[in-house]
GROMACS .gro file of C-alpha atoms in nm:
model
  233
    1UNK     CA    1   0.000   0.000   0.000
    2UNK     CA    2   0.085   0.371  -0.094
    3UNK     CA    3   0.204   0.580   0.218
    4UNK     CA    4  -0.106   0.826   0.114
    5UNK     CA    5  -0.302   0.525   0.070
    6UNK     CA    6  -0.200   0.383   0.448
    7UNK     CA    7  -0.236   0.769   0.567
    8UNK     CA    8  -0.585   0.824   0.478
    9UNK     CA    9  -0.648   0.474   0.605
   10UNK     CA   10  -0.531   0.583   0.970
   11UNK     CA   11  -0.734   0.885   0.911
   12UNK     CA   12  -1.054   0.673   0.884
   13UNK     CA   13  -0.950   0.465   1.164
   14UNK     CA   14  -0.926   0.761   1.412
   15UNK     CA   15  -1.285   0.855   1.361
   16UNK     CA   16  -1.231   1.160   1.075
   17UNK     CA   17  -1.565   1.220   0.923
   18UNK     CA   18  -1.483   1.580   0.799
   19UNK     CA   19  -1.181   1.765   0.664
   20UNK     CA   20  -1.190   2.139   0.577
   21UNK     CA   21  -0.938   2.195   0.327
   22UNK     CA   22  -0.795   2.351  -0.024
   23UNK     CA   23  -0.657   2.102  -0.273
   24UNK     CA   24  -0.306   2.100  -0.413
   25UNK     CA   25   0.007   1.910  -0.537
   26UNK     CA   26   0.137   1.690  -0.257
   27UNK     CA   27  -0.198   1.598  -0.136
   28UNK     CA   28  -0.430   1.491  -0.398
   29UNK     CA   29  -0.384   1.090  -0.411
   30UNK     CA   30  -0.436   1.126   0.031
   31UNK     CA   31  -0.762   1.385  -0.047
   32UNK     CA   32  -0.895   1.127  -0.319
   33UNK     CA   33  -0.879   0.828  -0.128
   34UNK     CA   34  -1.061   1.008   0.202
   35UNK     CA   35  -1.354   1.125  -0.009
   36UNK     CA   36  -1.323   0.799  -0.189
   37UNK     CA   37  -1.407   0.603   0.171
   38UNK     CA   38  -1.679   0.854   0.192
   39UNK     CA   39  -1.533   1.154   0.388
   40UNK     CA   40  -1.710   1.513   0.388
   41UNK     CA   41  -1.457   1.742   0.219
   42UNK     CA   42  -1.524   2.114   0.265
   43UNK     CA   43  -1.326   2.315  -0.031
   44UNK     CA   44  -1.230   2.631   0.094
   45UNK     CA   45  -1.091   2.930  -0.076
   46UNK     CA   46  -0.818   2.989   0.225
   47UNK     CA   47  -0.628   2.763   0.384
   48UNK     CA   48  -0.601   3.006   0.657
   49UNK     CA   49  -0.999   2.993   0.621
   50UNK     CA   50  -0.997   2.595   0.622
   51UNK     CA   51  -0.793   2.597   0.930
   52UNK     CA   52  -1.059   2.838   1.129
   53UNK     CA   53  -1.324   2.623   0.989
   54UNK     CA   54  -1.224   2.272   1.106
   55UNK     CA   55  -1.120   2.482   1.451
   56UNK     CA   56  -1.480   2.608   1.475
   57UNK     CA   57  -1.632   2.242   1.375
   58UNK     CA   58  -1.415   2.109   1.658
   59UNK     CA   59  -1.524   2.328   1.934
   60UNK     CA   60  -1.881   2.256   1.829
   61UNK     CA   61  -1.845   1.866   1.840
   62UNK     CA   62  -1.561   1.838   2.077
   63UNK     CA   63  -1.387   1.590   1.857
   64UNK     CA   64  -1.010   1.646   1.707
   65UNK     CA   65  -1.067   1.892   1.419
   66UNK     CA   66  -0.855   1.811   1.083
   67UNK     CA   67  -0.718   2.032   0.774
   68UNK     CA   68  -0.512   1.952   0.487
   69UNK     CA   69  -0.370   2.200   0.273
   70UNK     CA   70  -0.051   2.188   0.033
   71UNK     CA   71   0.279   2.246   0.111
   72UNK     CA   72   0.500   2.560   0.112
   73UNK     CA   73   0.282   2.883   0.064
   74UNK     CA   74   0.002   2.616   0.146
   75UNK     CA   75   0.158   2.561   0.518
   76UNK     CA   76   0.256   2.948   0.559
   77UNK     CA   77  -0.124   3.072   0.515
   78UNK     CA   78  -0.202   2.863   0.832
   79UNK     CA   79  -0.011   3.079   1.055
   80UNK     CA   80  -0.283   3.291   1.197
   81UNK     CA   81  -0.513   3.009   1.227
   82UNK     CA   82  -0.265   2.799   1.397
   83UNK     CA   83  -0.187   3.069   1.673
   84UNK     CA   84  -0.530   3.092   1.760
   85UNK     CA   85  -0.620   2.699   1.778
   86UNK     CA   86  -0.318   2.710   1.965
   87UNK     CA   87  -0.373   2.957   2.220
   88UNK     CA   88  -0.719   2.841   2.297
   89UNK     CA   89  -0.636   2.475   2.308
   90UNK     CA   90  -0.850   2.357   2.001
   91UNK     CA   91  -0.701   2.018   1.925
   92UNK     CA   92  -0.648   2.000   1.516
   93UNK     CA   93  -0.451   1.766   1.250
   94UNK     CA   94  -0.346   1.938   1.003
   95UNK     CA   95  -0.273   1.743   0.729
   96UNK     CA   96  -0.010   1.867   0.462
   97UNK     CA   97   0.281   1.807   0.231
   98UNK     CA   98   0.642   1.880   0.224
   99UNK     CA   99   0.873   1.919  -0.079
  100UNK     CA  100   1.072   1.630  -0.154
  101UNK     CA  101   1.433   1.560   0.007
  102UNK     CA  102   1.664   1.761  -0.132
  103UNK     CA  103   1.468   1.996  -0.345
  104UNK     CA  104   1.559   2.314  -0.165
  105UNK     CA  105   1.537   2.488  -0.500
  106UNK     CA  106   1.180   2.395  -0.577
  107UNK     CA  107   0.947   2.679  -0.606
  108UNK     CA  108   0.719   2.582  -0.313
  109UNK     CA  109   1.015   2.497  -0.064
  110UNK     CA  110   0.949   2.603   0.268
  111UNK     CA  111   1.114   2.539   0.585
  112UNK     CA  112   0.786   2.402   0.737
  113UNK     CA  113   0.880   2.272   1.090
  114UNK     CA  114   1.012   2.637   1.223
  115UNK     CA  115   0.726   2.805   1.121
  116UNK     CA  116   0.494   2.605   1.300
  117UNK     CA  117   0.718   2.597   1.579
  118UNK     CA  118   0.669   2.953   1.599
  119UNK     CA  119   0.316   3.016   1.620
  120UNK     CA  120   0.276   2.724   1.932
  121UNK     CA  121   0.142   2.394   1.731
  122UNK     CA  122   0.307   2.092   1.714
  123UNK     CA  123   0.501   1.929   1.415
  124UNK     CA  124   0.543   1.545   1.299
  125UNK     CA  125   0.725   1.518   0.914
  126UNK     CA  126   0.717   1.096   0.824
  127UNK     CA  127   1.063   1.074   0.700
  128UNK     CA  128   1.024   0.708   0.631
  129UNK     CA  129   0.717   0.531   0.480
  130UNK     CA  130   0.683   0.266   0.751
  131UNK     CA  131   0.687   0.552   1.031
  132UNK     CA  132   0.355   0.649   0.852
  133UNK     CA  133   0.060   0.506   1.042
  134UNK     CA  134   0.247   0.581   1.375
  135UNK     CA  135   0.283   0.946   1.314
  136UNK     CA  136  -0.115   0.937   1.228
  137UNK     CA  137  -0.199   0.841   1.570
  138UNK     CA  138   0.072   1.037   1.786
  139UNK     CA  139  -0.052   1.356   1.567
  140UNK     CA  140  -0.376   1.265   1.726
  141UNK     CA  141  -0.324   1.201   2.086
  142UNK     CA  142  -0.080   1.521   2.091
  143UNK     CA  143  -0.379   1.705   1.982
  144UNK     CA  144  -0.601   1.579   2.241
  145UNK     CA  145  -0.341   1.537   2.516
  146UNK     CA  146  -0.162   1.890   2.457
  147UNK     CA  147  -0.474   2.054   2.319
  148UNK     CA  148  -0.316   2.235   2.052
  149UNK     CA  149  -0.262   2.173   1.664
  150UNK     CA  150  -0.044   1.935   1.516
  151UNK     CA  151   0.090   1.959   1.180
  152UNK     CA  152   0.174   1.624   1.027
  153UNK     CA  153   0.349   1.631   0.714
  154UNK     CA  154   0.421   1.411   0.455
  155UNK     CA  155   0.717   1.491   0.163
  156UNK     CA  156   0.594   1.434  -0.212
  157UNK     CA  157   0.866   1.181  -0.235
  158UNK     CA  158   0.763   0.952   0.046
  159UNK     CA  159   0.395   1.015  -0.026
  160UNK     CA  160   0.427   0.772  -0.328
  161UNK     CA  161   0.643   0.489  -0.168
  162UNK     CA  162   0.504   0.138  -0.072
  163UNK     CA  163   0.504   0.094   0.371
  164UNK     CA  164   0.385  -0.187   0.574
  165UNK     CA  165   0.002  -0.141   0.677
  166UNK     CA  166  -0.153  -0.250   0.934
  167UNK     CA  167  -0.473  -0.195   0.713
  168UNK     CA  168  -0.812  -0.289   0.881
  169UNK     CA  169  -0.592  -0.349   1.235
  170UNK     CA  170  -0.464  -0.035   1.258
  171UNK     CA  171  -0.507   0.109   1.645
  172UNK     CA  172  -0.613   0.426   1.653
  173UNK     CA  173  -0.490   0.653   1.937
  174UNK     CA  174  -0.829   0.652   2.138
  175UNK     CA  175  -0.799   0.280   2.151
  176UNK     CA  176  -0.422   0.227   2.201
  177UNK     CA  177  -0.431   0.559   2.502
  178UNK     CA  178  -0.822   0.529   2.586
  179UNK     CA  179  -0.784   0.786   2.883
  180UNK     CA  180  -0.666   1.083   3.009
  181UNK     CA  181  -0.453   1.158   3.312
  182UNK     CA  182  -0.719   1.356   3.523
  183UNK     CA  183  -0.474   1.662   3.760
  184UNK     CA  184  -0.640   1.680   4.079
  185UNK     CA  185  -0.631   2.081   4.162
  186UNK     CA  186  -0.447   2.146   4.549
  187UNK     CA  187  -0.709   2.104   4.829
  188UNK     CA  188  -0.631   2.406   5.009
  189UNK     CA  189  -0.657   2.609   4.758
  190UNK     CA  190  -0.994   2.448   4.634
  191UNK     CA  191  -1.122   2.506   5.008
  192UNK     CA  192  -1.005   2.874   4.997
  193UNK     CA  193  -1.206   2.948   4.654
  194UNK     CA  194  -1.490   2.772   4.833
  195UNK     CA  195  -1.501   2.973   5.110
  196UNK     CA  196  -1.489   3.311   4.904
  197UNK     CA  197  -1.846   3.178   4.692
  198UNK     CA  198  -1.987   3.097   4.990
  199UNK     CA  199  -1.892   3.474   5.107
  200UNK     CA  200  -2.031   3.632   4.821
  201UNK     CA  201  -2.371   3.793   4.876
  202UNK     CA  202  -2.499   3.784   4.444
  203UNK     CA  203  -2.140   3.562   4.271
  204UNK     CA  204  -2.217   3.565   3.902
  205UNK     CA  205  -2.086   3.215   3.756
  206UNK     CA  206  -1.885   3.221   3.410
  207UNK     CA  207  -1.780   2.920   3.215
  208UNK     CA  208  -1.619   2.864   2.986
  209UNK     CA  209  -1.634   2.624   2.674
  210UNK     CA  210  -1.580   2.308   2.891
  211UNK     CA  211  -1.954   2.411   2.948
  212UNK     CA  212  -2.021   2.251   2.612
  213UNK     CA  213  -1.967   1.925   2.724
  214UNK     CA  214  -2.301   1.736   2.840
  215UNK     CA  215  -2.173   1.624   3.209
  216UNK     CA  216  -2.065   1.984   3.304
  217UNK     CA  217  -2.383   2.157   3.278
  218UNK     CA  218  -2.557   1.971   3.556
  219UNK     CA  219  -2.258   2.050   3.813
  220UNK     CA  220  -2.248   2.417   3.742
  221UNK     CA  221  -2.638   2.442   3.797
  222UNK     CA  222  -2.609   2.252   4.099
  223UNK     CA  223  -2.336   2.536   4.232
  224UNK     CA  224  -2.608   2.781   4.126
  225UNK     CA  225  -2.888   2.623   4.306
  226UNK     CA  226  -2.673   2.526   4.636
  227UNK     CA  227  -2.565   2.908   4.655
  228UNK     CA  228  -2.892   3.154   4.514
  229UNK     CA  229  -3.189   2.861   4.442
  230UNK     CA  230  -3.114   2.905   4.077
  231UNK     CA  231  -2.822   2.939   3.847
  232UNK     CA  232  -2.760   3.154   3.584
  233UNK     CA  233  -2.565   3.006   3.311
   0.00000   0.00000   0.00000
């Protein structure tokens, strides 16, 4: 199997349904084969735009977000986009190419890794076709476990080599690191911050997007209740 081939397979296996994107060189055979399996593509006319898009779509579903865009000027019209998913924690694969191994010269060369560096997402570049399917998932878990993008990149050159699959038995990241390390927060301080709502005469209660998720709303209207009879959300 075709390194794009086993890449859009791992995809798949890590639950992508949906990839906001804009087409180009060193991704067509991987962008193909996704909407092939039956993948909503979104076309965009930005890849900045494609970026914000799949960051928006993951806040609203609170699943890992993904983007594929070309490489070079492709990967440099992220920047803005990547800043922001990565200051406000959105995790996001980005999915991209990189110009072949020693191809400095070429038009679209781009020395990907330091710019994304830079703006505070994470970068994974396959080197070798049979490093493929493992870079899928650790692009993955980073994004959940760091909860900021991660750029995974694949050079034109590698792209079209044969690797060893794991095909239908890939394990995808949720399976192979099913859960998260849960920090519990210092007691004292807990009990302080307890003692200062219990103080307040009228507290106002502000969430933030962890509100989004279906178990949290119940707790913070049971603060609400416990301190004024009703909460305010």
């Amino acid at each position: 199997m075709k390194v794009d081939d086993a890449v859009a397979n791992a995809f798949l296996r890590e639950g992508t349904t949906d990839v906001f994107g804009l087409l180009g060189d060193s991704q067509m055979k991987w962008w193909a084969a996704m909407s092939a399996a039956g993948t909503r593509m979104i076309d965009a006319r930005d890849e900045g735009a494609a970026l914000a898009m799949a960051d928006g779509w993951a806040r609203a579903t609170g699943k890992v977000g993904v983007c594929s865009v070309t490489h070079g000027p492709g990967v440099s019209r992220l920047a803005t986009s990547l800043i922001m998913g990565a200051r406000y924690r959105v995790p996001l694969v980005v999915h991209c190419g990189t110009t072949g191994l020693n191809r400095d010269n070429a038009m679209q060369f781009l020395d990907q890794g330091p710019l994304v560096n830079a703006t505070g997402a994470g970068y994974i570049e396959v080197q070798r076709p049979d490093y493929a399917e493992s870079a899928v998932r650790q692009a993955f878990y980073r994004a959940r476990k760091e909860g900021r993008p991660i750029v995974l990149s694949i050079p034109i050159d590698v792209a079209t080599q044969e690797c060893n699959t794991s095909g239908e038995t890939y394990v995808s990241s949720v399976q192979m690191f099913p859960g998260q390390q849960r920090i519990r927060p210092d007691v004292d301080q807990l009990e302080a911050a307890a003692n200062i709502i219990a103080a307040c005469r009228k507290p106002i209660i502000l969430v933030g997007r962890g509100a989004m998720d279906s178990s949290t709303l119940p707790v913070i209207e049971r603060l609400g209740e416990r301190k004024i009879g009703r909460a305010h959300v």
